[in-house]
PDB file of C-alpha atoms in Angstrom:
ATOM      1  CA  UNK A 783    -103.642 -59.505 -71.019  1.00  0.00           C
ATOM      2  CA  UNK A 784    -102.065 -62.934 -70.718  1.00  0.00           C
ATOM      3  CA  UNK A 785     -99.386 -63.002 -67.489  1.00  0.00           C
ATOM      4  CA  UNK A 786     -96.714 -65.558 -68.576  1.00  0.00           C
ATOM      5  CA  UNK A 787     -96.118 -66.687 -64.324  1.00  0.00           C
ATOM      6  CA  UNK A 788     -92.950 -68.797 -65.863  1.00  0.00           C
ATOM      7  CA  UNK A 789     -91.527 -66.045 -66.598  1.00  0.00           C
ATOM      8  CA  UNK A 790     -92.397 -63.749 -63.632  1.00  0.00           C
ATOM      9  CA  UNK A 791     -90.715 -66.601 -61.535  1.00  0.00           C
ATOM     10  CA  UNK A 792     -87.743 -66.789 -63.525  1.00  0.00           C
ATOM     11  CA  UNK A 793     -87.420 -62.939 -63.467  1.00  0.00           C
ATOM     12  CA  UNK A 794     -87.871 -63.494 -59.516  1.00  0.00           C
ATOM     13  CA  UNK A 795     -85.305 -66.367 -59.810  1.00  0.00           C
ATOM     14  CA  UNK A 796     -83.067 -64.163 -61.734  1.00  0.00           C
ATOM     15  CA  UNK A 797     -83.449 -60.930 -59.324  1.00  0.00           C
ATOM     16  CA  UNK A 798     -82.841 -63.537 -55.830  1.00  0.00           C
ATOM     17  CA  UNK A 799     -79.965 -64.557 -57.853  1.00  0.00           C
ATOM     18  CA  UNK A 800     -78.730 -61.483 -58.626  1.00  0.00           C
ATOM     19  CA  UNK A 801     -78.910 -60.204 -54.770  1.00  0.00           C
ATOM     20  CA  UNK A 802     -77.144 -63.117 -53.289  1.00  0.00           C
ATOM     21  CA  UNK A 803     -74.426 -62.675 -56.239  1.00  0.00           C
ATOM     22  CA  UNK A 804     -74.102 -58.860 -55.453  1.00  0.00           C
ATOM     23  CA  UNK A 805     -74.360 -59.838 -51.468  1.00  0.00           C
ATOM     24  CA  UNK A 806     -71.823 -61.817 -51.827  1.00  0.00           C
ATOM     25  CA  UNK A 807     -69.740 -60.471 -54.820  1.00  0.00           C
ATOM     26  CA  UNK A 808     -69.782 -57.260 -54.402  1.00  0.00           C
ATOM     27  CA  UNK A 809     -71.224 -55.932 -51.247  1.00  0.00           C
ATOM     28  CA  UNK A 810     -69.354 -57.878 -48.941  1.00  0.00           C
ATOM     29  CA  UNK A 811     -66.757 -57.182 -50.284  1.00  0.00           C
ATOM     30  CA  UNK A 812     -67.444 -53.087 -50.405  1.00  0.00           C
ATOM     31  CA  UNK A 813     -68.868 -53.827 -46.366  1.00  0.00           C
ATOM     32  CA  UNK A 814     -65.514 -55.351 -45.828  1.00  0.00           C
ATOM     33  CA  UNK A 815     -63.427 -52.608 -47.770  1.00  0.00           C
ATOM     34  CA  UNK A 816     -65.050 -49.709 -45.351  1.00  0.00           C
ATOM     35  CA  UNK A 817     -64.582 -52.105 -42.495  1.00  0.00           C
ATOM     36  CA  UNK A 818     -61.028 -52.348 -43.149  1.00  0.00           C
ATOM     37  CA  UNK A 819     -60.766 -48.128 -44.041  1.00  0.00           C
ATOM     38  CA  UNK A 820     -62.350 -47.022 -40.651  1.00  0.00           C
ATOM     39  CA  UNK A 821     -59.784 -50.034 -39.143  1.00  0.00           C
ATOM     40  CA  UNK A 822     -57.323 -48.110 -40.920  1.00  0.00           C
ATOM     41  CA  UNK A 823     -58.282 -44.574 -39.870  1.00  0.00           C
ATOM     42  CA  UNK A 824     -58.628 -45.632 -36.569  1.00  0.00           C
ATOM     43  CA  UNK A 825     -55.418 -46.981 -36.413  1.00  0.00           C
ATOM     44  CA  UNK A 826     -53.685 -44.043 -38.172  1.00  0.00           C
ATOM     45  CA  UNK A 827     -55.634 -41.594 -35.902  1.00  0.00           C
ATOM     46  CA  UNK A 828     -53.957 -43.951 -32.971  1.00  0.00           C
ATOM     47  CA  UNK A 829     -50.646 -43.989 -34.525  1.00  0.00           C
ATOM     48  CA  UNK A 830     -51.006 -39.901 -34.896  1.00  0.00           C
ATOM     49  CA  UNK A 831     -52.240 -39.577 -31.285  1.00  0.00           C
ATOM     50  CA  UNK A 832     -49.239 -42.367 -30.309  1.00  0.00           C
ATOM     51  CA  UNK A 833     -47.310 -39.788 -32.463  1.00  0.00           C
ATOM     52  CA  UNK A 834     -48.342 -36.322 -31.097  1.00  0.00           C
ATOM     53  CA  UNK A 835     -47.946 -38.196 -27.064  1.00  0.00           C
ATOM     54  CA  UNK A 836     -44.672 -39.014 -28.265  1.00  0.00           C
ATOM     55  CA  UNK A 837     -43.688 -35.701 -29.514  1.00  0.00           C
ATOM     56  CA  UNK A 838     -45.146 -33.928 -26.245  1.00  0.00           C
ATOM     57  CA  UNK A 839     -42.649 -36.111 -24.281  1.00  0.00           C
ATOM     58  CA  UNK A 840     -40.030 -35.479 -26.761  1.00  0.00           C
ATOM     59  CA  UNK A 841     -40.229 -31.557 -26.566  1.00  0.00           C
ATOM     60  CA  UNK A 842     -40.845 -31.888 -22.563  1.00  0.00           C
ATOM     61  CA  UNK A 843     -37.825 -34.106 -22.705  1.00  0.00           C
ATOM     62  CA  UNK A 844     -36.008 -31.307 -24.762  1.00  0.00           C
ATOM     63  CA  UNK A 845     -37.103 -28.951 -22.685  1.00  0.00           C
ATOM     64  CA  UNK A 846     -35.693 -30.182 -19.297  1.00  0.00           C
ATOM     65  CA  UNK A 847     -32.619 -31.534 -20.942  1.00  0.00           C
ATOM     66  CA  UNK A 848     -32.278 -27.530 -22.321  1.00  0.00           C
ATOM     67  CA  UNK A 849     -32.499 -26.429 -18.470  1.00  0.00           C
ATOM     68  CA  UNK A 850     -30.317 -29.062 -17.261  1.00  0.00           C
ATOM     69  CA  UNK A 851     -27.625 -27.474 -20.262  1.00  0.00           C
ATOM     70  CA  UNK A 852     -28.761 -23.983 -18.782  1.00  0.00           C
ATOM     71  CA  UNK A 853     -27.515 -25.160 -14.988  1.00  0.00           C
ATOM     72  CA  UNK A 854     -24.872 -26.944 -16.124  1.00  0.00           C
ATOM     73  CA  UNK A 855     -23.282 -24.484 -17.891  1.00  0.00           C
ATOM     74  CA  UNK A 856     -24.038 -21.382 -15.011  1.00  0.00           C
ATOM     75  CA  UNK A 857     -21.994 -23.973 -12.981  1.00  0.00           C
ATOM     76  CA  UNK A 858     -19.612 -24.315 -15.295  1.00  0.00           C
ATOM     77  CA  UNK A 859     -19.176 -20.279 -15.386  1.00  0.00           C
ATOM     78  CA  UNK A 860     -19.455 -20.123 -11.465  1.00  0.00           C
ATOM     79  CA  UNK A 861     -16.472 -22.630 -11.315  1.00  0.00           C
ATOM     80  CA  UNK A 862     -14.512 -20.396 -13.833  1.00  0.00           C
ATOM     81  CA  UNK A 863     -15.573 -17.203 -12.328  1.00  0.00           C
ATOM     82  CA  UNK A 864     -14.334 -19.276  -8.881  1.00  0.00           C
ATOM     83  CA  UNK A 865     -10.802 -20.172 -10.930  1.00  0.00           C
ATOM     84  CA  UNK A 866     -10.465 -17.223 -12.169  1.00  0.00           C
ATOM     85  CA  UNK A 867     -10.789 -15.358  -9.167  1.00  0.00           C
ATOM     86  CA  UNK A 868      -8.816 -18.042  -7.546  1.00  0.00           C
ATOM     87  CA  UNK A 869      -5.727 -17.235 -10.036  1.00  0.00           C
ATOM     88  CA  UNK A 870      -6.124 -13.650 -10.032  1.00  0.00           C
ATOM     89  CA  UNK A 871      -5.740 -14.006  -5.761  1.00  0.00           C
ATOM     90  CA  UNK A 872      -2.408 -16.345  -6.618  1.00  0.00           C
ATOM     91  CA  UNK A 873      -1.113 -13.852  -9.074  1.00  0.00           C
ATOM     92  CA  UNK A 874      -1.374 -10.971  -6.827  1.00  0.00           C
ATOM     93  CA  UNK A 875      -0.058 -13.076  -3.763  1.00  0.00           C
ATOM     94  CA  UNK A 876       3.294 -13.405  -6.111  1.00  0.00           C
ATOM     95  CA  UNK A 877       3.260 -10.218  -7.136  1.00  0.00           C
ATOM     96  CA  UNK A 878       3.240  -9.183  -3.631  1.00  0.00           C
ATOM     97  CA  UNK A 879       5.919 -11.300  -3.047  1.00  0.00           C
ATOM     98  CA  UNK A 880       7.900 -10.227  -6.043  1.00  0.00           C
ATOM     99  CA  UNK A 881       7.673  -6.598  -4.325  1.00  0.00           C
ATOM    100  CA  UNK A 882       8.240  -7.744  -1.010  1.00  0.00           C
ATOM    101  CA  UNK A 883      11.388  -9.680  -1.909  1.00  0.00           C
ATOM    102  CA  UNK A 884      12.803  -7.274  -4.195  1.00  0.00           C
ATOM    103  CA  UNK A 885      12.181  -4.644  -1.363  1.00  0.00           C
ATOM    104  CA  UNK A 886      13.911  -7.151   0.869  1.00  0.00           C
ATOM    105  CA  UNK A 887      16.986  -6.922  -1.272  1.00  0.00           C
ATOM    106  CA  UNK A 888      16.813  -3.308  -2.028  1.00  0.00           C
ATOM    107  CA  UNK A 889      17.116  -2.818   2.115  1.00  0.00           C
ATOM    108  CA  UNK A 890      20.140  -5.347   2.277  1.00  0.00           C
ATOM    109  CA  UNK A 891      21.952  -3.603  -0.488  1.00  0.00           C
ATOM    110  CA  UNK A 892      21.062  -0.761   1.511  1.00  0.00           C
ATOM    111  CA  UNK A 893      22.388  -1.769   4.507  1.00  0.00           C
ATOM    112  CA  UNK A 894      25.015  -2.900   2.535  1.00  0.00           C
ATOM    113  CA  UNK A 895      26.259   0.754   1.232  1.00  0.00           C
ATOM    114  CA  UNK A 896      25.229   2.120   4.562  1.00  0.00           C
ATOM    115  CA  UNK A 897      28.028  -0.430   6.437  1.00  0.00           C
ATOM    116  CA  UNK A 898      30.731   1.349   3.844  1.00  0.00           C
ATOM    117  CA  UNK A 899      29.304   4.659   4.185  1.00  0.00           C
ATOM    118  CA  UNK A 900      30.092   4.404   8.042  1.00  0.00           C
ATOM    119  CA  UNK A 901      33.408   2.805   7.505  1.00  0.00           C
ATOM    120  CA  UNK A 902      33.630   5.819   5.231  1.00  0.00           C
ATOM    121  CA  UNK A 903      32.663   7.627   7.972  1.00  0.00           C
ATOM    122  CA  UNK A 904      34.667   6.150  10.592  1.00  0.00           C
ATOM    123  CA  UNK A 905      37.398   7.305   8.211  1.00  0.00           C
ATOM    124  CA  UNK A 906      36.317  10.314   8.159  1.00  0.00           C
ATOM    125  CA  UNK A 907      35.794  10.743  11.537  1.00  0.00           C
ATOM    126  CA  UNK A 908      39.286   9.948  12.782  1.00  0.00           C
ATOM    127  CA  UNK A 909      40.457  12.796   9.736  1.00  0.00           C
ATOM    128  CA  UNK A 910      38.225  15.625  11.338  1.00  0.00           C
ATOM    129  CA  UNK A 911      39.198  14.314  14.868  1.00  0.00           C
ATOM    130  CA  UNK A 912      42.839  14.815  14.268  1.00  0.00           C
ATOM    131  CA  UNK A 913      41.506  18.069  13.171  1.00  0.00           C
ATOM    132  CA  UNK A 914      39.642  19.361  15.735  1.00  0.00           C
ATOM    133  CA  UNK A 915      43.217  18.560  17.561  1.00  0.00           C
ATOM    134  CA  UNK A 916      45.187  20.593  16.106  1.00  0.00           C
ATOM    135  CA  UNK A 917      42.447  23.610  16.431  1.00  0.00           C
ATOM    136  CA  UNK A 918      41.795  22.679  19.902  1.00  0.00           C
ATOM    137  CA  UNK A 919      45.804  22.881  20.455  1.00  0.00           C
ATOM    138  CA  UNK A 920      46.152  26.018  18.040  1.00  0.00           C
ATOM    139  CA  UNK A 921      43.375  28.099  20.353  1.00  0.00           C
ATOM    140  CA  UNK A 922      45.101  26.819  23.623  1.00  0.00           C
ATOM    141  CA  UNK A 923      48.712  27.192  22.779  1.00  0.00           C
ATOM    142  CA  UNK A 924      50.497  29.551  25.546  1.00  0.00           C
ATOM    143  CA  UNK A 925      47.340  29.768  28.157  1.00  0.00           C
ATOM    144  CA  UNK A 926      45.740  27.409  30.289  1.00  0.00           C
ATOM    145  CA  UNK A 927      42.207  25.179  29.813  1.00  0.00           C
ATOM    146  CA  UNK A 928      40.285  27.461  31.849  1.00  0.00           C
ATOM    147  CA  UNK A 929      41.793  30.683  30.650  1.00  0.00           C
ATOM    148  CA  UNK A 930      41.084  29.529  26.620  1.00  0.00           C
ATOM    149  CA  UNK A 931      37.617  28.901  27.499  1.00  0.00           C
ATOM    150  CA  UNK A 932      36.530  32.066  29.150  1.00  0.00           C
ATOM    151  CA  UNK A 933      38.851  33.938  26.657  1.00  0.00           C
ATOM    152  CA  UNK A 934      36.560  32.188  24.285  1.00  0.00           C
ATOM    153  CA  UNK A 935      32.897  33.026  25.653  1.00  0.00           C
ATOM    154  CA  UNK A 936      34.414  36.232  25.841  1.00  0.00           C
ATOM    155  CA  UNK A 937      35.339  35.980  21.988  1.00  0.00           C
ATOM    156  CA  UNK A 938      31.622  34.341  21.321  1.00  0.00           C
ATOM    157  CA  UNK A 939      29.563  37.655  22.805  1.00  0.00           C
ATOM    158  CA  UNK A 940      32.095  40.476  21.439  1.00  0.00           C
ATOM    159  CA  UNK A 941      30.975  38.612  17.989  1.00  0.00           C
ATOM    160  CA  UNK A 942      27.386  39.036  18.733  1.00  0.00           C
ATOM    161  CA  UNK A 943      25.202  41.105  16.654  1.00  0.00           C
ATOM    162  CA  UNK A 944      23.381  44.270  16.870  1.00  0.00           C
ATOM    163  CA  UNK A 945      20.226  42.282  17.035  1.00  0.00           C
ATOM    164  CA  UNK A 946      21.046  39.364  19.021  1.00  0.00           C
ATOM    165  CA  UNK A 947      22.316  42.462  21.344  1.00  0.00           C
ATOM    166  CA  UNK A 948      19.126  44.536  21.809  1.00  0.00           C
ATOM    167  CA  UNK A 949      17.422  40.924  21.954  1.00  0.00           C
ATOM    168  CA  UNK A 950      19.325  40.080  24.828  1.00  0.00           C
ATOM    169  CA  UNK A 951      18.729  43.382  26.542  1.00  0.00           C
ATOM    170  CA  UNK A 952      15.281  43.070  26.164  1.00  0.00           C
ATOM    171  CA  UNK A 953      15.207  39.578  27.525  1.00  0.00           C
ATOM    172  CA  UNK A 954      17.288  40.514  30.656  1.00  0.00           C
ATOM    173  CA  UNK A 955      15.297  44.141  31.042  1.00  0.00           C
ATOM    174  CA  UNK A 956      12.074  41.981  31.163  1.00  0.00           C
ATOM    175  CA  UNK A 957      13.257  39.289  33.452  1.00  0.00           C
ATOM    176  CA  UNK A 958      14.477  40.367  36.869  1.00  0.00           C
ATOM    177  CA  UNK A 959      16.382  37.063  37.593  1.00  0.00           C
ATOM    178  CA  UNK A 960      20.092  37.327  37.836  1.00  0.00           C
ATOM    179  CA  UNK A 961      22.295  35.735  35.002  1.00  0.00           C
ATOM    180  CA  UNK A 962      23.819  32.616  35.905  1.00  0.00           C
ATOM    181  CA  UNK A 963      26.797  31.368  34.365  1.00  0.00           C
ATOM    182  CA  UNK A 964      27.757  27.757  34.523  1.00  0.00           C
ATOM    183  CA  UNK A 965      30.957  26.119  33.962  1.00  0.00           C
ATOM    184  CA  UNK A 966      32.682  22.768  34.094  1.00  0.00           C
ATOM    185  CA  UNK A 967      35.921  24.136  36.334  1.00  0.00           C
ATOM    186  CA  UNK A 968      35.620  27.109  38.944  1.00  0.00           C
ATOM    187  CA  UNK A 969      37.240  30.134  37.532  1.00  0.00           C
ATOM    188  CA  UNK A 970      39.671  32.322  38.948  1.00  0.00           C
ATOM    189  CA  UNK A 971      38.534  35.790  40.828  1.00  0.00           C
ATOM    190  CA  UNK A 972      40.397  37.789  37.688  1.00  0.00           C
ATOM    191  CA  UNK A 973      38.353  35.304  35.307  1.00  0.00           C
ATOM    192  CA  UNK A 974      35.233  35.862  36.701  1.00  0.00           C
ATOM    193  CA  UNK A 975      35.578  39.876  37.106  1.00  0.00           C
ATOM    194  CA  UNK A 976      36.377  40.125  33.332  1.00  0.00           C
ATOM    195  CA  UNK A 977      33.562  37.811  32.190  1.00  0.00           C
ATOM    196  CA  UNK A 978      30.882  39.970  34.624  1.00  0.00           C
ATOM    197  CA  UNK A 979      32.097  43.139  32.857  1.00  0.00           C
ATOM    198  CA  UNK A 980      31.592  41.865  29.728  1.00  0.00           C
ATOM    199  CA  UNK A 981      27.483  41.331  30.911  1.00  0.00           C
ATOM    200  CA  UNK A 982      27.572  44.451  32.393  1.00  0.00           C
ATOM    201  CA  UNK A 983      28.329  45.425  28.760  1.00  0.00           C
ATOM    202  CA  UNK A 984      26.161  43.269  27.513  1.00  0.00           C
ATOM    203  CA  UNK A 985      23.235  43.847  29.451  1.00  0.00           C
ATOM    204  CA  UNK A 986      23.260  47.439  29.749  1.00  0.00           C
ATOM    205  CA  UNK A 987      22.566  46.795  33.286  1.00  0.00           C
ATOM    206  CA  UNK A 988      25.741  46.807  35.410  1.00  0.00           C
ATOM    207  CA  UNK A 989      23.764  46.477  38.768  1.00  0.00           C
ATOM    208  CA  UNK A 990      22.037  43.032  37.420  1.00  0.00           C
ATOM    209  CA  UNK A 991      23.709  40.264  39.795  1.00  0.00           C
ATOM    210  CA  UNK A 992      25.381  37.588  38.480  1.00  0.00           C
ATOM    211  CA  UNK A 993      25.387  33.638  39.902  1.00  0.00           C
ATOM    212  CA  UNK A 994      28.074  31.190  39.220  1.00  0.00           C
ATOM    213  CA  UNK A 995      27.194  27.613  38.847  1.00  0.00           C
ATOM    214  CA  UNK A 996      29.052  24.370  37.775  1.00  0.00           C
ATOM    215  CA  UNK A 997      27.714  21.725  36.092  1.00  0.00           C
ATOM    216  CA  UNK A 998      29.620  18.794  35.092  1.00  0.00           C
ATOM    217  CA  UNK A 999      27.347  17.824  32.137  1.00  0.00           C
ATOM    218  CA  UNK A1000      29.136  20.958  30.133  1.00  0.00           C
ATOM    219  CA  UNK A1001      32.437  19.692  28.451  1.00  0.00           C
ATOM    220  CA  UNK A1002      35.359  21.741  28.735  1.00  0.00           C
ATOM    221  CA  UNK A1003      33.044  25.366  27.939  1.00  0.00           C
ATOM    222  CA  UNK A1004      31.141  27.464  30.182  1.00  0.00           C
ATOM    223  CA  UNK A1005      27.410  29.095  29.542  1.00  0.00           C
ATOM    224  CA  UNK A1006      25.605  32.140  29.663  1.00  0.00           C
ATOM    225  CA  UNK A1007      21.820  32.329  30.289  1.00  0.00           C
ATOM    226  CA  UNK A1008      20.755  35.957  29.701  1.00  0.00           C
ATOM    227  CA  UNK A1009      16.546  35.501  30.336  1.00  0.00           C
ATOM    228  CA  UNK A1010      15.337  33.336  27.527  1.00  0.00           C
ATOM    229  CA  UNK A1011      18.911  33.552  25.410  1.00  0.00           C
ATOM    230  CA  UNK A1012      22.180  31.501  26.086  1.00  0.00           C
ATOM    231  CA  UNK A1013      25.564  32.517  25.274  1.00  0.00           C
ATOM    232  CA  UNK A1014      28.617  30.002  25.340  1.00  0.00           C
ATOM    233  CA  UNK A1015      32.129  28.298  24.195  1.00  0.00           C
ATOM    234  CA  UNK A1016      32.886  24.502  24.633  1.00  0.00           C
ATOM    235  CA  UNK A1017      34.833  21.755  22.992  1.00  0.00           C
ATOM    236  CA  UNK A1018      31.596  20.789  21.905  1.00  0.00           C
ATOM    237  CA  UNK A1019      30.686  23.558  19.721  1.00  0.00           C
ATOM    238  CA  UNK A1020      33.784  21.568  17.740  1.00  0.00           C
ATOM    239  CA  UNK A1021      31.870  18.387  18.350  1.00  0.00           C
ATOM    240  CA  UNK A1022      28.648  19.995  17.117  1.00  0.00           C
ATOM    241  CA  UNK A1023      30.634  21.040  13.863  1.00  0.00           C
ATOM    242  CA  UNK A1024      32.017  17.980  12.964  1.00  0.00           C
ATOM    243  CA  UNK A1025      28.810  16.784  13.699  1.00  0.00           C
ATOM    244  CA  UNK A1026      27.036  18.826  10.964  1.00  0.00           C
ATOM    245  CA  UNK A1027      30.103  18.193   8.365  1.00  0.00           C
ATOM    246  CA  UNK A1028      29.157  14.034   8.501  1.00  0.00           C
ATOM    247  CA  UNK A1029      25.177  14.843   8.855  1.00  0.00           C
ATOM    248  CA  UNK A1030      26.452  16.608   5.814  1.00  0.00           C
ATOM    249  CA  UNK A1031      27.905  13.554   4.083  1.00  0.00           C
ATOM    250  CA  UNK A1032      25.614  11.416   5.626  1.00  0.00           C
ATOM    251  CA  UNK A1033      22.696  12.894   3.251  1.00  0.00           C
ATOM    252  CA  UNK A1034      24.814  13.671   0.643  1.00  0.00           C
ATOM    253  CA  UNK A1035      25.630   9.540   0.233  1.00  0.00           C
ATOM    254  CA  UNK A1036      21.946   8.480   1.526  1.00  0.00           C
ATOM    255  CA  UNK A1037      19.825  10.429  -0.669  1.00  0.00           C
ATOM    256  CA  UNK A1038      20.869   9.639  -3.887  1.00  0.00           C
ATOM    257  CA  UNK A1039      20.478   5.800  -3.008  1.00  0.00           C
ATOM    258  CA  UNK A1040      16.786   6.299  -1.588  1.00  0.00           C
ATOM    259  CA  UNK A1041      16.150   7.966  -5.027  1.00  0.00           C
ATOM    260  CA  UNK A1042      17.319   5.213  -6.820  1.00  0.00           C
ATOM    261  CA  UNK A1043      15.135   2.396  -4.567  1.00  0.00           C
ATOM    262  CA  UNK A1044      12.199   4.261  -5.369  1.00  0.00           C
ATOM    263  CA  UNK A1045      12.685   5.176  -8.773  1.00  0.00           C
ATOM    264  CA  UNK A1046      13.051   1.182  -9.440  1.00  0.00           C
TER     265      UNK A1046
END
């Protein structure tokens, strides 16, 4: 068999050809393609690290920026719970002063109705002491000061009764001091024999001795002290009544206003 070398070579020629065409044509280019594709992976995989760094800064950058919110706004509450507190302090202060001022003029009206309740009672006073006058002069008419006022104590024990009696007499049976009475004046002889019968009455006891004393502190009256009991008559068992009657009025006017203040 013949080998035709001319065209061996050219096949050769054709083939060397061929790889520097596809070198050059086509695998370059393909070389160049991948080149540029891992490029362009590499950079995407830096853009999506670039990306993910990013993101970790953004959510640790959320995350702070969510506690500085969560501090802010317990100082916020703090500051209310503070102004709150604050008003709720102010509110009661006025209130307190609301009370204490309307108490203030609830006492001056009243002191206010207490000034005409005693110029009701001053009144008053000069009606029951023209009064006690004309009982004083009734009582005395016809006898003298000192005879009125043992005619009185005398008066005083005859009115005594049954118990205040055996009380007496058991008071004076257990106590061996004598009686004393005391008066303002010094009675007569006759005075003082009819006022020691009437304790020898009395007393059941007619050998118990009896002491006079005077004592200047006793208006116009004279006194009886029997043991632990006291019998007697003065002017100012008048006083004492007159006393009661505007005690008397005194609560009868007073009460009905301190009911009112507090009701309001």
């Amino acid at each position: 068999m013949l080998i035709d070398w001319f065209t061996v070579f050219a096949q050769l020629l054709n083939f060397a050809i061929l790889v520097v065409a596809l070198k050059f044509l086509l695998y370059d280019r393909i070389v160049k393609a991948m080149d540029q594709r891992r490029r362009t992976i590499a950079e995407q995989e830096s853009s999506a690290a670039a990306l993910a760094r990013e993101a970790e800064e953004e959510l640790a950058r959320l995350r702070a920026e969510r506690r500085e919110l969560d501090r802010t706004r317990e100082e916020i509450l703090d500051e209310a719970r503070a102004q709150a507190a604050a008003q709720q302090r102010k509110l009661l202060q006025q209130a307190r002063e609301d009370v204490d001022r309307q108490a203030q003029e609830w006492r001056e009206s009243l002191r206010n109705h207490q000034h005409a309740l005693l110029s009701h009672l001053q009144r008053t006073t000069g009606e029951k002491a023209v009064e006690v006058s004309r009982r004083l002069l009734a009582d005395l008419a016809d006898r003298t000061l000192e005879d009125a006022i043992l005619s009185g104590l005398r008066q005083r024990m005859a009115e005594l009764s049954t118990e205040d009696r055996a009380a007496i007499a058991a008071s004076v049976a257990s106590d061996h001091a004598p009686v004393v009475v005391c008066t303002a004046f010094e009675p007569s002889l006759t005075g003082r024999h009819e006022i020691e019968q009437v304790l020898s009455e009395l007393t059941g006891d007619a050998d118990r001795a009896v002491r006079w004393e005077q004592d200047s502190t006793i208006i116009s009256g004279i006194v009886v002290r029997l043991g632990a009991h006291s019998v007697g008559w003065s002017v100012a068992d008048y006083l004492d009544g007159v006393e009661r009657e505007f005690a008397q009025v005194l609560r009868t006017e007073v009460t009905p206003t301190e009911a009112d203040g507090e009701s309001e």
